[in-house]
N, CA, C, O and CB atoms as a CASP TS submission, in Angstrom:
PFRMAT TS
TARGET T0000
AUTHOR 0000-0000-0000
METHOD Language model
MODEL 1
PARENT N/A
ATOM      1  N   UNK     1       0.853  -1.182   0.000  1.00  0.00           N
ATOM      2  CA  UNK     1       0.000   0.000   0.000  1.00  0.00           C
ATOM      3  C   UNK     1       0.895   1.240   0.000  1.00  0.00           C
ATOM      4  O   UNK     1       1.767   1.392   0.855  1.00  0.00           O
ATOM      5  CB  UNK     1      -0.968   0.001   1.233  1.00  0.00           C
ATOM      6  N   UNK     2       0.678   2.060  -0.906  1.00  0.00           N
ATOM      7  CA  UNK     2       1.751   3.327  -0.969  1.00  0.00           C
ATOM      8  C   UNK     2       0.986   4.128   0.087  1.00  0.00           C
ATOM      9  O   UNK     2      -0.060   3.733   0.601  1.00  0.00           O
ATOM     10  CB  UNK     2       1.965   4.246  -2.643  1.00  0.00           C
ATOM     11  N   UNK     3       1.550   5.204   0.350  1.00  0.00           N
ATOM     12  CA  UNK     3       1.130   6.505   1.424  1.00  0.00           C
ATOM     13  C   UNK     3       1.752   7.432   0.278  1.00  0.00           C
ATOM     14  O   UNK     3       2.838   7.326  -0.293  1.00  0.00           O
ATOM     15  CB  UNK     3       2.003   6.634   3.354  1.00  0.00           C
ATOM     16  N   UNK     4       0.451   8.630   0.073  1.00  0.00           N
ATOM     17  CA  UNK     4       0.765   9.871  -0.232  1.00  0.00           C
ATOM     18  C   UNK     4       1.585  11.067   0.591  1.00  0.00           C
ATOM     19  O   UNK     4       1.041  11.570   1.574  1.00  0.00           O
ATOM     20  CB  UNK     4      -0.307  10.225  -0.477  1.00  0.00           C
ATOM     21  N   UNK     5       2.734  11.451   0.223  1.00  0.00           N
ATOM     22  CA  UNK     5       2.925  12.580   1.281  1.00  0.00           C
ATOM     23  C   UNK     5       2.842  13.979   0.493  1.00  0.00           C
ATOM     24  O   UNK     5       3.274  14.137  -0.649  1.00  0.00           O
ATOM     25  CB  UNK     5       4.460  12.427   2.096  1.00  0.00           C
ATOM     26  N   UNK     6       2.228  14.959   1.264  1.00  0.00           N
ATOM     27  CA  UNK     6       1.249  16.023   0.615  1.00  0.00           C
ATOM     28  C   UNK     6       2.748  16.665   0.742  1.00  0.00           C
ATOM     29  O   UNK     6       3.660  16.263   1.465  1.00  0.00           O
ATOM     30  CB  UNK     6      -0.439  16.774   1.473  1.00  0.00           C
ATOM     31  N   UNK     7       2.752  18.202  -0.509  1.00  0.00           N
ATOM     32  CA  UNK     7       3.864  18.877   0.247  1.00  0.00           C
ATOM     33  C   UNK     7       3.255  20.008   1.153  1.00  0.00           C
ATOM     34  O   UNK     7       2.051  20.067   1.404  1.00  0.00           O
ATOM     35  CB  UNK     7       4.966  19.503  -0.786  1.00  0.00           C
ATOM     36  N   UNK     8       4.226  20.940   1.644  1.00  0.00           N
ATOM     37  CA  UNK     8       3.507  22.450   3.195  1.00  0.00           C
ATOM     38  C   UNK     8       2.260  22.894   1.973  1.00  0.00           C
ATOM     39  O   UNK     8       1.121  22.957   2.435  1.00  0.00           O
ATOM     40  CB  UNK     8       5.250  24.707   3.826  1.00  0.00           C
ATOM     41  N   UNK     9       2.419  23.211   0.403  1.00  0.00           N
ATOM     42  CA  UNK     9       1.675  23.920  -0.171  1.00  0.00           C
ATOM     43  C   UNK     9      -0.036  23.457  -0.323  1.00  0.00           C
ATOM     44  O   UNK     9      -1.093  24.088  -0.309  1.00  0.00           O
ATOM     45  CB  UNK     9       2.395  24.067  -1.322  1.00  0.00           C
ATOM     46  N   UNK    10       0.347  21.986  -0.475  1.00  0.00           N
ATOM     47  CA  UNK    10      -0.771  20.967  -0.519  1.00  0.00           C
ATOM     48  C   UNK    10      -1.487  21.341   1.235  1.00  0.00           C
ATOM     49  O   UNK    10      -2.489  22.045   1.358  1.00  0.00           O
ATOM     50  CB  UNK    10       0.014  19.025  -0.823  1.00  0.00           C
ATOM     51  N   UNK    11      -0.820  20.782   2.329  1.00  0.00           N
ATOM     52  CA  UNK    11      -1.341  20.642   3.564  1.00  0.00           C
ATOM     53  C   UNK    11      -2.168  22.398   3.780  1.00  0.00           C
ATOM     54  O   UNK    11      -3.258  22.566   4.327  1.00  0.00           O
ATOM     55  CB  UNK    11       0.092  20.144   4.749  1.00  0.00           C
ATOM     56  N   UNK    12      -1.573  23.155   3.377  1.00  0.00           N
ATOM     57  CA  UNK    12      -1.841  24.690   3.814  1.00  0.00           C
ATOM     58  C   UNK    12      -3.294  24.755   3.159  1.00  0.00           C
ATOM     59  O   UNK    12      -4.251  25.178   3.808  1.00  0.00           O
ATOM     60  CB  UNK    12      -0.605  25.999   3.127  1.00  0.00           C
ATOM     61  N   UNK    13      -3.431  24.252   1.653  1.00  0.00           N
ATOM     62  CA  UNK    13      -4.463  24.295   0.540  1.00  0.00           C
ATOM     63  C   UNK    13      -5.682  23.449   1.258  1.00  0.00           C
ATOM     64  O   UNK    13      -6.871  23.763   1.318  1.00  0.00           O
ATOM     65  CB  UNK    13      -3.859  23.553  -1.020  1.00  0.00           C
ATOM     66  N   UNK    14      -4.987  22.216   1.813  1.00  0.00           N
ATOM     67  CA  UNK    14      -6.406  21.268   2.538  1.00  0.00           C
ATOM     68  C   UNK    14      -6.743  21.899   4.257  1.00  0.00           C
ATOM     69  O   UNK    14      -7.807  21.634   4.817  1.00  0.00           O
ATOM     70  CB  UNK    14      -5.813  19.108   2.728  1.00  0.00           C
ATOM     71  N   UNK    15      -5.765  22.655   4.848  1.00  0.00           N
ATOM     72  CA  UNK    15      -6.351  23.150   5.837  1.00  0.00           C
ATOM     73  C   UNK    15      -7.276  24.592   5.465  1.00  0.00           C
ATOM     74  O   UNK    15      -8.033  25.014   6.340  1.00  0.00           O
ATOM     75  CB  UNK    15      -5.245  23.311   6.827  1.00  0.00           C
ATOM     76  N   UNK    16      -7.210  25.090   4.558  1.00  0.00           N
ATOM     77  CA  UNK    16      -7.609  26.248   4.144  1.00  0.00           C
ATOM     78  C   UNK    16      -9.130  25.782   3.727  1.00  0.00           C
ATOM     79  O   UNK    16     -10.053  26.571   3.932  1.00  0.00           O
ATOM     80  CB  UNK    16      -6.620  26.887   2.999  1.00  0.00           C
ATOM     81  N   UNK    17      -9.355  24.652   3.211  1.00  0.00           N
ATOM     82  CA  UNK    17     -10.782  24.329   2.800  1.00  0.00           C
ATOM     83  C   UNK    17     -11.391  23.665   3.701  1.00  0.00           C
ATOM     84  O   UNK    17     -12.604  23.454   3.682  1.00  0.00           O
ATOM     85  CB  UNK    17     -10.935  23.610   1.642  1.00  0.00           C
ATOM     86  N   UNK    18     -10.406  23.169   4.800  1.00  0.00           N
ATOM     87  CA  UNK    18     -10.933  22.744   6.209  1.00  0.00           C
ATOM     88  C   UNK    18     -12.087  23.849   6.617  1.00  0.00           C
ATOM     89  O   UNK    18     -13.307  23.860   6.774  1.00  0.00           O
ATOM     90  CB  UNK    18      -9.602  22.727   7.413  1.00  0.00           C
ATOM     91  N   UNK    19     -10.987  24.767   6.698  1.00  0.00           N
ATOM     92  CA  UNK    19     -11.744  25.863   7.342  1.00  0.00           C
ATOM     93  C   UNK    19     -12.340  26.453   6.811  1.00  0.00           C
ATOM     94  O   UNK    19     -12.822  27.282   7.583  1.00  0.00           O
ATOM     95  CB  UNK    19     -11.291  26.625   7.875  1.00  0.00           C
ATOM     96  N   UNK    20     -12.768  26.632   5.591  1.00  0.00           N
ATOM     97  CA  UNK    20     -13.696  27.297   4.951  1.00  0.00           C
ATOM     98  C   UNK    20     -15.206  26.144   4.596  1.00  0.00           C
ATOM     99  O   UNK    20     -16.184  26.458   3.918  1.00  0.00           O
ATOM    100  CB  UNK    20     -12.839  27.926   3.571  1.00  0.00           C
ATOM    101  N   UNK    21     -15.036  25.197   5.090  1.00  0.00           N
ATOM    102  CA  UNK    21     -16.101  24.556   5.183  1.00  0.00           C
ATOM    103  C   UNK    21     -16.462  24.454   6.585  1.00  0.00           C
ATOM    104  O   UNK    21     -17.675  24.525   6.782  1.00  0.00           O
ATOM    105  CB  UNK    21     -15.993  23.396   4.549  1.00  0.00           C
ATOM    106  N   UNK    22     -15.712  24.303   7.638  1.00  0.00           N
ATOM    107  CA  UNK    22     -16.140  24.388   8.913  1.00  0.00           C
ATOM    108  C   UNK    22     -16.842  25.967   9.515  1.00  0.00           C
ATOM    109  O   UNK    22     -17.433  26.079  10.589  1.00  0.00           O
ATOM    110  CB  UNK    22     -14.861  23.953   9.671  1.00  0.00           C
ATOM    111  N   UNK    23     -16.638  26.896   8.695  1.00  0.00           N
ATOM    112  CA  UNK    23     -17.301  28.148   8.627  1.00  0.00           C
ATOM    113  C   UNK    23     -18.449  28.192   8.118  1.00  0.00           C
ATOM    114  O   UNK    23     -19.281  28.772   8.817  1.00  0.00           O
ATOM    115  CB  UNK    23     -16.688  28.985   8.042  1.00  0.00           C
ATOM    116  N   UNK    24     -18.887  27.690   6.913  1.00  0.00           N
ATOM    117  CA  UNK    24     -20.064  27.108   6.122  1.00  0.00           C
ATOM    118  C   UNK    24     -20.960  26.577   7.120  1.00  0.00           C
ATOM    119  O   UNK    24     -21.940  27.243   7.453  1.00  0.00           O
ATOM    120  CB  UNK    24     -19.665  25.966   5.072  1.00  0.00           C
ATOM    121  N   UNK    25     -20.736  25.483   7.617  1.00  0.00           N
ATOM    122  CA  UNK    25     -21.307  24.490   8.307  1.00  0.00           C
ATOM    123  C   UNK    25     -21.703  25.401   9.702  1.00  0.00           C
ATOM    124  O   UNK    25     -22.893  25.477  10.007  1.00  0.00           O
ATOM    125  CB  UNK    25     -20.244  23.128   8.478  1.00  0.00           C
ATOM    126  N   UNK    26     -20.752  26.035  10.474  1.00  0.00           N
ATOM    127  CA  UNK    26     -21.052  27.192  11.423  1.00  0.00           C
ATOM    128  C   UNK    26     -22.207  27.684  10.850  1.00  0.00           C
ATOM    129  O   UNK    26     -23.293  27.511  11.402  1.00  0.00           O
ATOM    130  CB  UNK    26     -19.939  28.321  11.579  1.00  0.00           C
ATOM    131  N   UNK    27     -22.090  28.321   9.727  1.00  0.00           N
ATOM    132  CA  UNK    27     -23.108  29.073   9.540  1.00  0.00           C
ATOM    133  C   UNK    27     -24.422  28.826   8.899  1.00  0.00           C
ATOM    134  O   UNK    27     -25.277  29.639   8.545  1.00  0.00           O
ATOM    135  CB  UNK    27     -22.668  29.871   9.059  1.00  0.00           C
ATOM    136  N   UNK    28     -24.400  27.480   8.822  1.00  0.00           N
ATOM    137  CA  UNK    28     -25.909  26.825   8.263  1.00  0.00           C
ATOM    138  C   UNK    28     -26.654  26.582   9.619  1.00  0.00           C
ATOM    139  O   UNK    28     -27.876  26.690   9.717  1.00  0.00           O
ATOM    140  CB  UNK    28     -25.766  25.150   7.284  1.00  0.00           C
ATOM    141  N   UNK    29     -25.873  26.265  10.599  1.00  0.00           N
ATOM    142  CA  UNK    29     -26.057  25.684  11.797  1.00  0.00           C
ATOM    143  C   UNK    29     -26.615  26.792  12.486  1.00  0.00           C
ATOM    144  O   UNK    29     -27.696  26.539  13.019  1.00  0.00           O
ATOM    145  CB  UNK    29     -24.853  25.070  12.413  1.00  0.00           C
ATOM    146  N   UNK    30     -25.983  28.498  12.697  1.00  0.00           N
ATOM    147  CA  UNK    30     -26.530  29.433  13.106  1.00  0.00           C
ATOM    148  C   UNK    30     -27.862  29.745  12.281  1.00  0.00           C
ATOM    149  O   UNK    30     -28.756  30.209  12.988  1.00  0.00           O
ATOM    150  CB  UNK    30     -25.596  30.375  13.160  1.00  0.00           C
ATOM    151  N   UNK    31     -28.169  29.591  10.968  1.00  0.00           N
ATOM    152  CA  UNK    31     -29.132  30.234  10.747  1.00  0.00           C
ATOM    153  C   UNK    31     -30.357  29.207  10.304  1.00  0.00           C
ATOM    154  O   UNK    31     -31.442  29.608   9.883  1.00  0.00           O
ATOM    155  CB  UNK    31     -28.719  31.247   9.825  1.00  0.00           C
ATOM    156  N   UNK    32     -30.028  27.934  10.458  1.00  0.00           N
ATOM    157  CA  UNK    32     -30.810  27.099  11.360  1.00  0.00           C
ATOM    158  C   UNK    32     -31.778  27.502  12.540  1.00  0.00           C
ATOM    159  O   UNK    32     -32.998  27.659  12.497  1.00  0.00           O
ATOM    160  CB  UNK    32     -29.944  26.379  11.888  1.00  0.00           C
ATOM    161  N   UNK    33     -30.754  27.650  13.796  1.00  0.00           N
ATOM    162  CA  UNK    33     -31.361  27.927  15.275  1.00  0.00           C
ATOM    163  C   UNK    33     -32.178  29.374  14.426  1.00  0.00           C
ATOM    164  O   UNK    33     -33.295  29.205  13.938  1.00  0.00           O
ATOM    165  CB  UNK    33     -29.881  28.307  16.954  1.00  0.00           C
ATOM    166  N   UNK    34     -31.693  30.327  14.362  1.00  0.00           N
ATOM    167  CA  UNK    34     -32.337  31.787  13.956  1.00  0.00           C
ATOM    168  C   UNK    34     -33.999  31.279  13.555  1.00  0.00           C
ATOM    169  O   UNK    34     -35.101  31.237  14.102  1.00  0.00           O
ATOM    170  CB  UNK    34     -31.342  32.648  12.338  1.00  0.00           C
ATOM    171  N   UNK    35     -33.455  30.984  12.415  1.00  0.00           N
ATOM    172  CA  UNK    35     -35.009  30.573  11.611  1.00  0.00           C
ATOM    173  C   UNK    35     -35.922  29.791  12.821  1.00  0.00           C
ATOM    174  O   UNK    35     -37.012  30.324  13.026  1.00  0.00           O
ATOM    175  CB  UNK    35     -34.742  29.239  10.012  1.00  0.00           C
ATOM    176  N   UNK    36     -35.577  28.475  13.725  1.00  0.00           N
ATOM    177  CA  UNK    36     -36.208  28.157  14.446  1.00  0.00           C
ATOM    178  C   UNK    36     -36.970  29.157  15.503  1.00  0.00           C
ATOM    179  O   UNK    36     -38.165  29.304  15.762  1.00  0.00           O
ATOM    180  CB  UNK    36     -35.538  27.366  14.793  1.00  0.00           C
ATOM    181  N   UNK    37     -35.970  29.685  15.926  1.00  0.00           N
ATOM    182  CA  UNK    37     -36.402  30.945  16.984  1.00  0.00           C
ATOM    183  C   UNK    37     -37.540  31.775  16.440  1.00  0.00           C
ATOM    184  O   UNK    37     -38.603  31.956  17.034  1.00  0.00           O
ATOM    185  CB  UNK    37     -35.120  32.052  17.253  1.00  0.00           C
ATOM    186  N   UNK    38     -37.264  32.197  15.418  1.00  0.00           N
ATOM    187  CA  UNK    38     -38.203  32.898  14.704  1.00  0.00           C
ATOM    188  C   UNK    38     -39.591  32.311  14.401  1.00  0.00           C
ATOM    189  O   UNK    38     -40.655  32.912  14.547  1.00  0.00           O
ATOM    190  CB  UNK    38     -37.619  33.202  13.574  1.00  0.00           C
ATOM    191  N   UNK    39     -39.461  31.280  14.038  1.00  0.00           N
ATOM    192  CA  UNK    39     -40.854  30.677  13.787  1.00  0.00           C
ATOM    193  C   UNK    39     -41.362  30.111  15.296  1.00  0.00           C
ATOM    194  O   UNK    39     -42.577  30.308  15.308  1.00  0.00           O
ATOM    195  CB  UNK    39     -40.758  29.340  12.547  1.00  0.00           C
ATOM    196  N   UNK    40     -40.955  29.494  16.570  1.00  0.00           N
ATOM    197  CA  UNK    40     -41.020  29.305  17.705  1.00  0.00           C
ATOM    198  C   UNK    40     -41.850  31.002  18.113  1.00  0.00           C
ATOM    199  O   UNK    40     -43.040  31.171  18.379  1.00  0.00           O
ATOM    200  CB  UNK    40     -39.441  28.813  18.286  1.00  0.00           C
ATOM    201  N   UNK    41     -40.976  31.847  18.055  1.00  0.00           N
ATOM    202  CA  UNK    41     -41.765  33.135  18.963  1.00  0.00           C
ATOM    203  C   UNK    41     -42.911  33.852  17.833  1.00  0.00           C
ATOM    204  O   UNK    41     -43.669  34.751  18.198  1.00  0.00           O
ATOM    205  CB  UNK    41     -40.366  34.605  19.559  1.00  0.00           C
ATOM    206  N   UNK    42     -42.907  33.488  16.887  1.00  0.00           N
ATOM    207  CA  UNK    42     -44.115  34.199  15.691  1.00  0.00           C
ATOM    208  C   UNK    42     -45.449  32.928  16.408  1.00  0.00           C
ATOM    209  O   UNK    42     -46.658  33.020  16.616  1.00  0.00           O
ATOM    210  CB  UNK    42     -43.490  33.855  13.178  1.00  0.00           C
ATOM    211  N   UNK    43     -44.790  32.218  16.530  1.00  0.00           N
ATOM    212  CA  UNK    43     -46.238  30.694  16.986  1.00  0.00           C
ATOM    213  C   UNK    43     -46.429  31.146  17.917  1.00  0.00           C
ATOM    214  O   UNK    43     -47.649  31.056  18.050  1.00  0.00           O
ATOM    215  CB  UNK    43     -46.011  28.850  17.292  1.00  0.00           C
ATOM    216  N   UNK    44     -45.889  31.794  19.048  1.00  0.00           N
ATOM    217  CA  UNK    44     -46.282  31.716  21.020  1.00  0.00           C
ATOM    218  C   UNK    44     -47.084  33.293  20.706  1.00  0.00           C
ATOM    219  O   UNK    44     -47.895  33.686  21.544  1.00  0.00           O
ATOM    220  CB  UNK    44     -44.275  31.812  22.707  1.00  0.00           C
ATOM    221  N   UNK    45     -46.790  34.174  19.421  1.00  0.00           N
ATOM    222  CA  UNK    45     -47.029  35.463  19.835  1.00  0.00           C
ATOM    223  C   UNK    45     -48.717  35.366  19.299  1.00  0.00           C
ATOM    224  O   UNK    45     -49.441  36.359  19.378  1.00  0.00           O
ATOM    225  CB  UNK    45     -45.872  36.729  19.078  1.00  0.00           C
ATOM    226  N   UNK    46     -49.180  34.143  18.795  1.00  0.00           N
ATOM    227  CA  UNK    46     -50.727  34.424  18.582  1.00  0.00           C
ATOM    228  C   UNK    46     -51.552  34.235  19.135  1.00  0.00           C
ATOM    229  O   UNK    46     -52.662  34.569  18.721  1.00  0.00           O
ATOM    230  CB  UNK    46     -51.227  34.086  17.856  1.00  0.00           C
TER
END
């Protein structure tokens, strides 16, 4: 079984989309709860 070894430019490139998907995901997740909240207090306010 071979092993790939990435070079710093490669590792920098896959942590960079790390984090730009773990920001994504943050932010589906925040505006998730939002939207819930919102529809939760529009329902209690009738």
């Amino acid at each position: 079984m071979d092993l790939v070894t990435l070079t710093p430019a490669q590792k920098r490139a896959r942590r960079g989309r790390n984090i730009a998907l773990g920001l994504v995901l943050f932010g589906l997740v925040a505006l998730f709860y939002v939207v819930t909240l919102v529809k939760f207090s529009n329902g209690l306010a009738q």
